[in-house]
Amino acid sequence: MAKVLIVYVSTTGNTEKMASAICEGAKAAGADVTCKTVGDASVSELANYDVIAFGSPAMGAEVIEEAEMEPFFTEAASAINGKKVAVFGSYDWGDGEWLRTWEDRCKEAGADVIASVKAHLEPDDDAIKECKDFGAKLA
């Protein structure tokens, strides 16, 4: 059974809804899942998990949330070498460039990027299903 950690930041609740659906999908697929906001997570605990999923909305010029997630991820980069990692989040405008950039940063840190999922604004029923399927991939 895979141990999965889902760490996210949500500014409007959209990424939080995605995180909940991902958590649900991973649990349904048999994973041991911990889901928490970035403010409640510590980089030192990443070593205890087989798979780590990071979630953030797109901010500004298509970047991850800068107040909490960016500093956390910058510190976490050294801890994800060799880990299975996934990224997810919601966006308003653009085409998801922030998620592709984030995937590239994970790969540069030595992570095995296994999946990513995005939702435009508030996740609708199709996006929630996609998030649950994404969670099952993490398991």
mmCIF file of N, CA and C in Angstrom:
data_model
loop_
_atom_site.group_PDB
_atom_site.id
_atom_site.type_symbol
_atom_site.label_atom_id
_atom_site.label_comp_id
_atom_site.label_asym_id
_atom_site.label_seq_id
_atom_site.Cartn_x
_atom_site.Cartn_y
_atom_site.Cartn_z
ATOM 1 N N MET A 1 0.844 -1.182 0.000
ATOM 2 C CA MET A 1 0.000 0.000 0.000
ATOM 3 C C MET A 1 0.891 1.247 0.000
ATOM 4 N N ALA A 2 0.636 2.127 -0.953
ATOM 5 C CA ALA A 2 1.426 3.359 -1.054
ATOM 6 C C ALA A 2 1.023 4.342 0.040
ATOM 7 N N LYS A 3 2.035 5.008 0.587
ATOM 8 C CA LYS A 3 1.789 6.106 1.522
ATOM 9 C C LYS A 3 1.846 7.396 0.718
ATOM 10 N N VAL A 4 0.717 8.114 0.686
ATOM 11 C CA VAL A 4 0.575 9.300 -0.151
ATOM 12 C C VAL A 4 0.373 10.533 0.716
ATOM 13 N N LEU A 5 1.125 11.585 0.408
ATOM 14 C CA LEU A 5 0.960 12.874 1.074
ATOM 15 C C LEU A 5 0.477 13.886 0.050
ATOM 16 N N ILE A 6 -0.629 14.544 0.359
ATOM 17 C CA ILE A 6 -1.161 15.603 -0.484
ATOM 18 C C ILE A 6 -1.004 16.909 0.282
ATOM 19 N N VAL A 7 -0.193 17.808 -0.255
ATOM 20 C CA VAL A 7 0.080 19.109 0.369
ATOM 21 C C VAL A 7 -0.400 20.186 -0.587
ATOM 22 N N TYR A 8 -1.252 21.071 -0.111
ATOM 23 C CA TYR A 8 -1.811 22.069 -1.019
ATOM 24 C C TYR A 8 -2.019 23.415 -0.327
ATOM 25 N N VAL A 9 -2.192 24.432 -1.153
ATOM 26 C CA VAL A 9 -2.612 25.751 -0.694
ATOM 27 C C VAL A 9 -3.785 26.138 -1.581
ATOM 28 N N SER A 10 -4.788 26.766 -0.973
ATOM 29 C CA SER A 10 -5.968 27.162 -1.730
ATOM 30 C C SER A 10 -6.365 28.568 -1.305
ATOM 31 N N THR A 11 -6.550 29.450 -2.262
ATOM 32 C CA THR A 11 -6.893 30.831 -1.921
ATOM 33 C C THR A 11 -8.396 31.089 -2.006
ATOM 34 N N THR A 12 -9.095 30.367 -2.886
ATOM 35 C CA THR A 12 -10.539 30.582 -3.031
ATOM 36 C C THR A 12 -11.353 29.335 -2.716
ATOM 37 N N GLY A 13 -10.684 28.220 -2.423
ATOM 38 C CA GLY A 13 -11.385 26.969 -2.130
ATOM 39 C C GLY A 13 -11.393 25.993 -3.294
ATOM 40 N N ASN A 14 -11.044 26.444 -4.509
ATOM 41 C CA ASN A 14 -11.075 25.553 -5.670
ATOM 42 C C ASN A 14 -10.021 24.451 -5.581
ATOM 43 N N THR A 15 -8.795 24.813 -5.226
ATOM 44 C CA THR A 15 -7.731 23.808 -5.114
ATOM 45 C C THR A 15 -8.008 22.890 -3.929
ATOM 46 N N GLU A 16 -8.627 23.414 -2.869
ATOM 47 C CA GLU A 16 -9.002 22.578 -1.731
ATOM 48 C C GLU A 16 -10.014 21.510 -2.153
ATOM 49 N N LYS A 17 -10.995 21.884 -2.989
ATOM 50 C CA LYS A 17 -11.973 20.904 -3.488
ATOM 51 C C LYS A 17 -11.270 19.825 -4.305
ATOM 52 N N MET A 18 -10.293 20.241 -5.100
ATOM 53 C CA MET A 18 -9.527 19.273 -5.878
ATOM 54 C C MET A 18 -8.765 18.327 -4.954
ATOM 55 N N ALA A 19 -8.119 18.882 -3.924
ATOM 56 C CA ALA A 19 -7.348 18.067 -2.978
ATOM 57 C C ALA A 19 -8.241 17.030 -2.298
ATOM 58 N N SER A 20 -9.440 17.434 -1.926
ATOM 59 C CA SER A 20 -10.373 16.504 -1.274
ATOM 60 C C SER A 20 -10.749 15.362 -2.202
ATOM 61 N N ALA A 21 -11.014 15.674 -3.471
ATOM 62 C CA ALA A 21 -11.374 14.633 -4.437
ATOM 63 C C ALA A 21 -10.188 13.712 -4.717
ATOM 64 N N ILE A 22 -8.986 14.273 -4.793
ATOM 65 C CA ILE A 22 -7.778 13.470 -5.014
ATOM 66 C C ILE A 22 -7.568 12.529 -3.834
ATOM 67 N N CYS A 23 -7.732 13.047 -2.639
ATOM 68 C CA CYS A 23 -7.605 12.249 -1.416
ATOM 69 C C CYS A 23 -8.604 11.092 -1.430
ATOM 70 N N GLU A 24 -9.847 11.415 -1.780
ATOM 71 C CA GLU A 24 -10.906 10.404 -1.845
ATOM 72 C C GLU A 24 -10.553 9.310 -2.856
ATOM 73 N N GLY A 25 -10.065 9.713 -4.032
ATOM 74 C CA GLY A 25 -9.707 8.744 -5.068
ATOM 75 C C GLY A 25 -8.547 7.852 -4.661
ATOM 76 N N ALA A 26 -7.560 8.436 -3.997
ATOM 77 C CA ALA A 26 -6.400 7.657 -3.552
ATOM 78 C C ALA A 26 -6.796 6.661 -2.461
ATOM 79 N N LYS A 27 -7.637 7.114 -1.524
ATOM 80 C CA LYS A 27 -8.109 6.210 -0.461
ATOM 81 C C LYS A 27 -8.931 5.067 -1.037
ATOM 82 N N ALA A 28 -9.817 5.393 -1.990
ATOM 83 C CA ALA A 28 -10.659 4.365 -2.610
ATOM 84 C C ALA A 28 -9.815 3.323 -3.334
ATOM 85 N N ALA A 29 -8.639 3.735 -3.819
ATOM 86 C CA ALA A 29 -7.742 2.815 -4.527
ATOM 87 C C ALA A 29 -6.817 2.062 -3.560
ATOM 88 N N GLY A 30 -6.958 2.306 -2.266
ATOM 89 C CA GLY A 30 -6.223 1.538 -1.279
ATOM 90 C C GLY A 30 -4.994 2.195 -0.688
ATOM 91 N N ALA A 31 -4.752 3.459 -0.996
ATOM 92 C CA ALA A 31 -3.561 4.133 -0.462
ATOM 93 C C ALA A 31 -3.792 4.584 0.980
ATOM 94 N N ASP A 32 -2.707 4.720 1.706
ATOM 95 C CA ASP A 32 -2.692 5.326 3.034
ATOM 96 C C ASP A 32 -2.412 6.807 2.787
ATOM 97 N N VAL A 33 -3.434 7.660 2.946
ATOM 98 C CA VAL A 33 -3.360 9.043 2.496
ATOM 99 C C VAL A 33 -3.395 10.036 3.649
ATOM 100 N N THR A 34 -2.515 11.026 3.573
ATOM 101 C CA THR A 34 -2.541 12.187 4.464
ATOM 102 C C THR A 34 -2.715 13.408 3.576
ATOM 103 N N CYS A 35 -3.699 14.231 3.908
ATOM 104 C CA CYS A 35 -3.982 15.429 3.126
ATOM 105 C C CYS A 35 -3.913 16.625 4.066
ATOM 106 N N LYS A 36 -3.077 17.614 3.741
ATOM 107 C CA LYS A 36 -2.950 18.766 4.624
ATOM 108 C C LYS A 36 -2.577 20.022 3.872
ATOM 109 N N THR A 37 -2.886 21.158 4.476
ATOM 110 C CA THR A 37 -2.497 22.425 3.870
ATOM 111 C C THR A 37 -0.995 22.610 4.058
ATOM 112 N N VAL A 38 -0.412 23.399 3.190
ATOM 113 C CA VAL A 38 1.033 23.619 3.243
ATOM 114 C C VAL A 38 1.444 24.222 4.588
ATOM 115 N N GLY A 39 0.576 25.012 5.199
ATOM 116 C CA GLY A 39 0.884 25.608 6.497
ATOM 117 C C GLY A 39 1.009 24.584 7.613
ATOM 118 N N ASP A 40 0.398 23.404 7.411
ATOM 119 C CA ASP A 40 0.457 22.332 8.411
ATOM 120 C C ASP A 40 1.506 21.274 8.075
ATOM 121 N N ALA A 41 2.179 21.442 6.955
ATOM 122 C CA ALA A 41 3.154 20.438 6.499
ATOM 123 C C ALA A 41 4.575 20.879 6.820
ATOM 124 N N SER A 42 5.469 19.896 6.924
ATOM 125 C CA SER A 42 6.886 20.202 7.100
ATOM 126 C C SER A 42 7.683 19.396 6.081
ATOM 127 N N VAL A 43 8.736 19.985 5.575
ATOM 128 C CA VAL A 43 9.566 19.315 4.572
ATOM 129 C C VAL A 43 10.145 18.025 5.139
ATOM 130 N N SER A 44 10.460 18.005 6.422
ATOM 131 C CA SER A 44 11.074 16.816 7.016
ATOM 132 C C SER A 44 10.172 15.583 6.926
ATOM 133 N N GLU A 45 8.859 15.768 6.883
ATOM 134 C CA GLU A 45 7.962 14.609 6.833
ATOM 135 C C GLU A 45 7.856 13.987 5.439
ATOM 136 N N LEU A 46 8.348 14.657 4.400
ATOM 137 C CA LEU A 46 8.248 14.126 3.042
ATOM 138 C C LEU A 46 8.934 12.773 2.918
ATOM 139 N N ALA A 47 9.980 12.566 3.687
ATOM 140 C CA ALA A 47 10.727 11.305 3.637
ATOM 141 C C ALA A 47 9.866 10.102 4.030
ATOM 142 N N ASN A 48 8.763 10.343 4.746
ATOM 143 C CA ASN A 48 7.913 9.252 5.235
ATOM 144 C C ASN A 48 6.897 8.761 4.210
ATOM 145 N N TYR A 49 6.888 9.352 3.019
ATOM 146 C CA TYR A 49 5.856 9.028 2.025
ATOM 147 C C TYR A 49 6.467 8.512 0.728
ATOM 148 N N ASP A 50 5.703 7.626 0.055
ATOM 149 C CA ASP A 50 6.115 7.069 -1.232
ATOM 150 C C ASP A 50 5.793 8.021 -2.378
ATOM 151 N N VAL A 51 4.660 8.721 -2.245
ATOM 152 C CA VAL A 51 4.161 9.613 -3.288
ATOM 153 C C VAL A 51 3.773 10.942 -2.646
ATOM 154 N N ILE A 52 4.142 12.042 -3.307
ATOM 155 C CA ILE A 52 3.795 13.368 -2.793
ATOM 156 C C ILE A 52 3.083 14.134 -3.903
ATOM 157 N N ALA A 53 1.919 14.669 -3.596
ATOM 158 C CA ALA A 53 1.188 15.502 -4.543
ATOM 159 C C ALA A 53 1.145 16.919 -3.989
ATOM 160 N N PHE A 54 1.605 17.861 -4.784
ATOM 161 C CA PHE A 54 1.595 19.273 -4.412
ATOM 162 C C PHE A 54 0.479 19.971 -5.180
ATOM 163 N N GLY A 55 -0.289 20.825 -4.489
ATOM 164 C CA GLY A 55 -1.362 21.546 -5.155
ATOM 165 C C GLY A 55 -1.305 23.034 -4.891
ATOM 166 N N SER A 56 -1.529 23.811 -5.940
ATOM 167 C CA SER A 56 -1.534 25.266 -5.828
ATOM 168 C C SER A 56 -2.345 25.866 -6.965
ATOM 169 N N PRO A 57 -3.078 26.935 -6.677
ATOM 170 C CA PRO A 57 -3.708 27.654 -7.786
ATOM 171 C C PRO A 57 -2.649 28.416 -8.576
ATOM 172 N N ALA A 58 -2.983 28.740 -9.809
ATOM 173 C CA ALA A 58 -2.120 29.621 -10.603
ATOM 174 C C ALA A 58 -2.307 31.029 -10.085
ATOM 175 N N MET A 59 -1.203 31.731 -9.902
ATOM 176 C CA MET A 59 -1.259 33.100 -9.397
ATOM 177 C C MET A 59 -0.537 34.018 -10.384
ATOM 178 N N GLY A 60 -0.845 35.284 -10.338
ATOM 179 C CA GLY A 60 -0.114 36.285 -11.125
ATOM 180 C C GLY A 60 0.136 35.867 -12.554
ATOM 181 N N ALA A 61 1.377 35.913 -12.957
ATOM 182 C CA ALA A 61 1.762 35.552 -14.323
ATOM 183 C C ALA A 61 2.008 34.048 -14.422
ATOM 184 N N GLU A 62 1.011 33.259 -14.021
ATOM 185 C CA GLU A 62 1.071 31.799 -14.038
ATOM 186 C C GLU A 62 2.253 31.252 -13.242
ATOM 187 N N VAL A 63 2.222 31.486 -11.941
ATOM 188 C CA VAL A 63 3.195 30.913 -11.012
ATOM 189 C C VAL A 63 2.431 30.276 -9.857
ATOM 190 N N ILE A 64 3.109 29.404 -9.093
ATOM 191 C CA ILE A 64 2.459 28.817 -7.927
ATOM 192 C C ILE A 64 2.305 29.890 -6.848
ATOM 193 N N GLU A 65 1.420 29.634 -5.906
ATOM 194 C CA GLU A 65 1.134 30.593 -4.838
ATOM 195 C C GLU A 65 2.445 30.954 -4.140
ATOM 196 N N GLU A 66 2.701 32.270 -3.989
ATOM 197 C CA GLU A 66 4.031 32.731 -3.589
ATOM 198 C C GLU A 66 4.260 32.894 -2.097
ATOM 199 N N ALA A 67 3.211 33.074 -1.310
ATOM 200 C CA ALA A 67 3.404 33.335 0.117
ATOM 201 C C ALA A 67 3.773 32.076 0.900
ATOM 202 N N GLU A 68 3.117 30.951 0.591
ATOM 203 C CA GLU A 68 3.360 29.717 1.348
ATOM 204 C C GLU A 68 3.934 28.586 0.495
ATOM 205 N N MET A 69 3.301 28.310 -0.667
ATOM 206 C CA MET A 69 3.721 27.144 -1.454
ATOM 207 C C MET A 69 5.102 27.336 -2.075
ATOM 208 N N GLU A 70 5.381 28.503 -2.628
ATOM 209 C CA GLU A 70 6.691 28.708 -3.273
ATOM 210 C C GLU A 70 7.846 28.477 -2.288
ATOM 211 N N PRO A 71 7.824 29.107 -1.086
ATOM 212 C CA PRO A 71 8.940 28.832 -0.158
ATOM 213 C C PRO A 71 8.984 27.372 0.292
ATOM 214 N N PHE A 72 7.807 26.751 0.495
ATOM 215 C CA PHE A 72 7.777 25.345 0.913
ATOM 216 C C PHE A 72 8.366 24.468 -0.184
ATOM 217 N N PHE A 73 7.913 24.685 -1.424
ATOM 218 C CA PHE A 73 8.396 23.850 -2.518
ATOM 219 C C PHE A 73 9.888 24.052 -2.758
ATOM 220 N N THR A 74 10.361 25.279 -2.661
ATOM 221 C CA THR A 74 11.789 25.556 -2.841
ATOM 222 C C THR A 74 12.611 24.756 -1.832
ATOM 223 N N GLU A 75 12.139 24.729 -0.582
ATOM 224 C CA GLU A 75 12.830 23.949 0.453
ATOM 225 C C GLU A 75 12.669 22.451 0.205
ATOM 226 N N ALA A 76 11.495 22.045 -0.282
ATOM 227 C CA ALA A 76 11.196 20.618 -0.481
ATOM 228 C C ALA A 76 11.937 20.023 -1.676
ATOM 229 N N ALA A 77 12.390 20.861 -2.600
ATOM 230 C CA ALA A 77 13.011 20.359 -3.829
ATOM 231 C C ALA A 77 14.125 19.359 -3.547
ATOM 232 N N SER A 78 14.916 19.607 -2.504
ATOM 233 C CA SER A 78 16.012 18.683 -2.197
ATOM 234 C C SER A 78 15.505 17.369 -1.603
ATOM 235 N N ALA A 79 14.267 17.358 -1.103
ATOM 236 C CA ALA A 79 13.716 16.163 -0.456
ATOM 237 C C ALA A 79 12.908 15.287 -1.412
ATOM 238 N N ILE A 80 12.716 15.729 -2.655
ATOM 239 C CA ILE A 80 11.880 14.939 -3.570
ATOM 240 C C ILE A 80 12.700 14.169 -4.603
ATOM 241 N N ASN A 81 14.006 14.255 -4.522
ATOM 242 C CA ASN A 81 14.865 13.491 -5.427
ATOM 243 C C ASN A 81 14.553 12.000 -5.279
ATOM 244 N N GLY A 82 14.196 11.352 -6.384
ATOM 245 C CA GLY A 82 13.882 9.926 -6.350
ATOM 246 C C GLY A 82 12.465 9.603 -5.924
ATOM 247 N N LYS A 83 11.680 10.607 -5.558
ATOM 248 C CA LYS A 83 10.295 10.385 -5.108
ATOM 249 C C LYS A 83 9.331 10.448 -6.285
ATOM 250 N N LYS A 84 8.209 9.743 -6.150
ATOM 251 C CA LYS A 84 7.113 9.897 -7.101
ATOM 252 C C LYS A 84 6.350 11.147 -6.681
ATOM 253 N N VAL A 85 6.166 12.054 -7.633
ATOM 254 C CA VAL A 85 5.548 13.346 -7.341
ATOM 255 C C VAL A 85 4.467 13.640 -8.377
ATOM 256 N N ALA A 86 3.425 14.337 -7.924
ATOM 257 C CA ALA A 86 2.363 14.800 -8.807
ATOM 258 C C ALA A 86 2.049 16.246 -8.438
ATOM 259 N N VAL A 87 1.506 17.006 -9.383
ATOM 260 C CA VAL A 87 1.125 18.397 -9.121
ATOM 261 C C VAL A 87 -0.290 18.635 -9.640
ATOM 262 N N PHE A 88 -0.993 19.547 -8.968
ATOM 263 C CA PHE A 88 -2.359 19.856 -9.376
ATOM 264 C C PHE A 88 -2.718 21.276 -8.957
ATOM 265 N N GLY A 89 -3.799 21.773 -9.539
ATOM 266 C CA GLY A 89 -4.275 23.090 -9.142
ATOM 267 C C GLY A 89 -5.317 23.653 -10.079
ATOM 268 N N SER A 90 -5.861 24.788 -9.666
ATOM 269 C CA SER A 90 -6.889 25.463 -10.450
ATOM 270 C C SER A 90 -6.323 26.770 -11.013
ATOM 271 N N TYR A 91 -6.953 27.232 -12.079
ATOM 272 C CA TYR A 91 -6.486 28.458 -12.715
ATOM 273 C C TYR A 91 -7.683 29.224 -13.264
ATOM 274 N N ASP A 92 -7.467 30.505 -13.577
ATOM 275 C CA ASP A 92 -8.523 31.343 -14.119
ATOM 276 C C ASP A 92 -8.272 31.627 -15.587
ATOM 277 N N TRP A 93 -7.109 32.145 -15.905
ATOM 278 C CA TRP A 93 -6.790 32.496 -17.285
ATOM 279 C C TRP A 93 -5.498 31.785 -17.679
ATOM 280 N N GLY A 94 -5.154 31.867 -18.946
ATOM 281 C CA GLY A 94 -3.959 31.167 -19.408
ATOM 282 C C GLY A 94 -4.300 29.744 -19.802
ATOM 283 N N ASP A 95 -3.272 28.918 -19.933
ATOM 284 C CA ASP A 95 -3.495 27.550 -20.411
ATOM 285 C C ASP A 95 -2.860 26.493 -19.516
ATOM 286 N N GLY A 96 -2.486 26.870 -18.325
ATOM 287 C CA GLY A 96 -1.890 25.895 -17.414
ATOM 288 C C GLY A 96 -0.378 25.897 -17.422
ATOM 289 N N GLU A 97 0.219 26.972 -17.920
ATOM 290 C CA GLU A 97 1.680 27.049 -17.991
ATOM 291 C C GLU A 97 2.324 26.847 -16.619
ATOM 292 N N TRP A 98 1.692 27.368 -15.561
ATOM 293 C CA TRP A 98 2.270 27.242 -14.224
ATOM 294 C C TRP A 98 2.438 25.790 -13.823
ATOM 295 N N LEU A 99 1.518 24.925 -14.259
ATOM 296 C CA LEU A 99 1.599 23.511 -13.906
ATOM 297 C C LEU A 99 2.734 22.828 -14.669
ATOM 298 N N ARG A 100 2.896 23.170 -15.943
ATOM 299 C CA ARG A 100 4.007 22.596 -16.736
ATOM 300 C C ARG A 100 5.351 23.044 -16.169
ATOM 301 N N THR A 101 5.443 24.319 -15.804
ATOM 302 C CA THR A 101 6.682 24.836 -15.200
ATOM 303 C C THR A 101 6.978 24.105 -13.899
ATOM 304 N N TRP A 102 5.927 23.861 -13.102
ATOM 305 C CA TRP A 102 6.086 23.160 -11.819
ATOM 306 C C TRP A 102 6.540 21.726 -12.042
ATOM 307 N N GLU A 103 5.965 21.062 -13.034
ATOM 308 C CA GLU A 103 6.401 19.702 -13.370
ATOM 309 C C GLU A 103 7.891 19.706 -13.727
ATOM 310 N N ASP A 104 8.300 20.682 -14.536
ATOM 311 C CA ASP A 104 9.710 20.777 -14.925
ATOM 312 C C ASP A 104 10.603 20.976 -13.698
ATOM 313 N N ARG A 105 10.172 21.818 -12.769
ATOM 314 C CA ARG A 105 10.958 22.040 -11.547
ATOM 315 C C ARG A 105 11.081 20.756 -10.737
ATOM 316 N N CYS A 106 10.007 19.962 -10.700
ATOM 317 C CA CYS A 106 10.049 18.679 -9.984
ATOM 318 C C CYS A 106 11.058 17.739 -10.644
ATOM 319 N N LYS A 107 11.013 17.674 -11.976
ATOM 320 C CA LYS A 107 11.940 16.804 -12.708
ATOM 321 C C LYS A 107 13.387 17.251 -12.491
ATOM 322 N N GLU A 108 13.610 18.568 -12.512
ATOM 323 C CA GLU A 108 14.961 19.096 -12.279
ATOM 324 C C GLU A 108 15.469 18.728 -10.886
ATOM 325 N N ALA A 109 14.543 18.575 -9.931
ATOM 326 C CA ALA A 109 14.919 18.201 -8.566
ATOM 327 C C ALA A 109 15.122 16.697 -8.429
ATOM 328 N N GLY A 110 14.921 15.956 -9.524
ATOM 329 C CA GLY A 110 15.159 14.514 -9.496
ATOM 330 C C GLY A 110 13.933 13.685 -9.194
ATOM 331 N N ALA A 111 12.752 14.307 -9.182
ATOM 332 C CA ALA A 111 11.522 13.566 -8.896
ATOM 333 C C ALA A 111 11.024 12.845 -10.136
ATOM 334 N N ASP A 112 10.280 11.775 -9.914
ATOM 335 C CA ASP A 112 9.599 11.034 -10.968
ATOM 336 C C ASP A 112 8.174 11.594 -11.024
ATOM 337 N N VAL A 113 7.916 12.499 -11.972
ATOM 338 C CA VAL A 113 6.590 13.120 -12.067
ATOM 339 C C VAL A 113 5.636 12.127 -12.717
ATOM 340 N N ILE A 114 4.639 11.688 -11.942
ATOM 341 C CA ILE A 114 3.753 10.630 -12.419
ATOM 342 C C ILE A 114 2.432 11.148 -12.977
ATOM 343 N N ALA A 115 2.024 12.365 -12.602
ATOM 344 C CA ALA A 115 0.733 12.860 -13.075
ATOM 345 C C ALA A 115 0.572 14.331 -12.743
ATOM 346 N N SER A 116 -0.368 14.966 -13.458
ATOM 347 C CA SER A 116 -0.783 16.316 -13.102
ATOM 348 C C SER A 116 -2.238 16.472 -13.534
ATOM 349 N N VAL A 117 -2.935 17.361 -12.844
ATOM 350 C CA VAL A 117 -4.325 17.635 -13.198
ATOM 351 C C VAL A 117 -4.615 19.091 -12.875
ATOM 352 N N LYS A 118 -5.426 19.717 -13.732
ATOM 353 C CA LYS A 118 -5.782 21.114 -13.510
ATOM 354 C C LYS A 118 -7.285 21.278 -13.712
ATOM 355 N N ALA A 119 -7.831 22.317 -13.101
ATOM 356 C CA ALA A 119 -9.245 22.644 -13.268
ATOM 357 C C ALA A 119 -9.367 24.133 -13.520
ATOM 358 N N HIS A 120 -10.247 24.505 -14.429
ATOM 359 C CA HIS A 120 -10.500 25.922 -14.697
ATOM 360 C C HIS A 120 -11.506 26.421 -13.663
ATOM 361 N N LEU A 121 -11.055 27.387 -12.852
ATOM 362 C CA LEU A 121 -11.872 27.958 -11.771
ATOM 363 C C LEU A 121 -12.382 26.851 -10.853
ATOM 364 N N GLU A 122 -13.666 26.917 -10.455
ATOM 365 C CA GLU A 122 -14.195 25.912 -9.532
ATOM 366 C C GLU A 122 -14.365 24.590 -10.266
ATOM 367 N N PRO A 123 -13.837 23.495 -9.695
ATOM 368 C CA PRO A 123 -13.935 22.207 -10.383
ATOM 369 C C PRO A 123 -15.399 21.766 -10.518
ATOM 370 N N ASP A 124 -15.816 21.451 -11.763
ATOM 371 C CA ASP A 124 -17.163 20.947 -11.995
ATOM 372 C C ASP A 124 -17.157 19.430 -11.795
ATOM 373 N N ASP A 125 -18.279 18.791 -12.061
ATOM 374 C CA ASP A 125 -18.382 17.345 -11.839
ATOM 375 C C ASP A 125 -17.338 16.559 -12.627
ATOM 376 N N ASP A 126 -17.083 16.978 -13.879
ATOM 377 C CA ASP A 126 -16.077 16.287 -14.696
ATOM 378 C C ASP A 126 -14.689 16.447 -14.083
ATOM 379 N N ALA A 127 -14.378 17.659 -13.607
ATOM 380 C CA ALA A 127 -13.066 17.907 -12.995
ATOM 381 C C ALA A 127 -12.917 17.127 -11.695
ATOM 382 N N ILE A 128 -13.982 17.026 -10.920
ATOM 383 C CA ILE A 128 -13.937 16.246 -9.670
ATOM 384 C C ILE A 128 -13.665 14.779 -9.987
ATOM 385 N N LYS A 129 -14.331 14.252 -11.013
ATOM 386 C CA LYS A 129 -14.085 12.859 -11.412
ATOM 387 C C LYS A 129 -12.626 12.702 -11.854
ATOM 388 N N GLU A 130 -12.127 13.680 -12.620
ATOM 389 C CA GLU A 130 -10.730 13.634 -13.070
ATOM 390 C C GLU A 130 -9.792 13.634 -11.856
ATOM 391 N N CYS A 131 -10.123 14.410 -10.827
ATOM 392 C CA CYS A 131 -9.309 14.466 -9.609
ATOM 393 C C CYS A 131 -9.333 13.137 -8.869
ATOM 394 N N LYS A 132 -10.499 12.498 -8.807
ATOM 395 C CA LYS A 132 -10.594 11.181 -8.150
ATOM 396 C C LYS A 132 -9.759 10.147 -8.899
ATOM 397 N N ASP A 133 -9.825 10.194 -10.239
ATOM 398 C CA ASP A 133 -9.007 9.277 -11.060
ATOM 399 C C ASP A 133 -7.512 9.559 -10.856
ATOM 400 N N PHE A 134 -7.163 10.841 -10.763
ATOM 401 C CA PHE A 134 -5.799 11.278 -10.485
ATOM 402 C C PHE A 134 -5.346 10.685 -9.142
ATOM 403 N N GLY A 135 -6.210 10.760 -8.131
ATOM 404 C CA GLY A 135 -5.902 10.199 -6.814
ATOM 405 C C GLY A 135 -5.648 8.696 -6.890
ATOM 406 N N ALA A 136 -6.442 8.005 -7.697
ATOM 407 C CA ALA A 136 -6.266 6.554 -7.863
ATOM 408 C C ALA A 136 -4.901 6.248 -8.482
ATOM 409 N N LYS A 137 -4.424 7.121 -9.404
ATOM 410 C CA LYS A 137 -3.095 6.933 -10.006
ATOM 411 C C LYS A 137 -2.004 7.043 -8.955
ATOM 412 N N LEU A 138 -2.230 7.890 -7.948
ATOM 413 C CA LEU A 138 -1.221 8.076 -6.906
ATOM 414 C C LEU A 138 -1.063 6.837 -6.049
ATOM 415 N N ALA A 139 -2.162 6.093 -5.902
ATOM 416 C CA ALA A 139 -2.139 4.886 -5.082
ATOM 417 C C ALA A 139 -1.340 3.796 -5.760
#
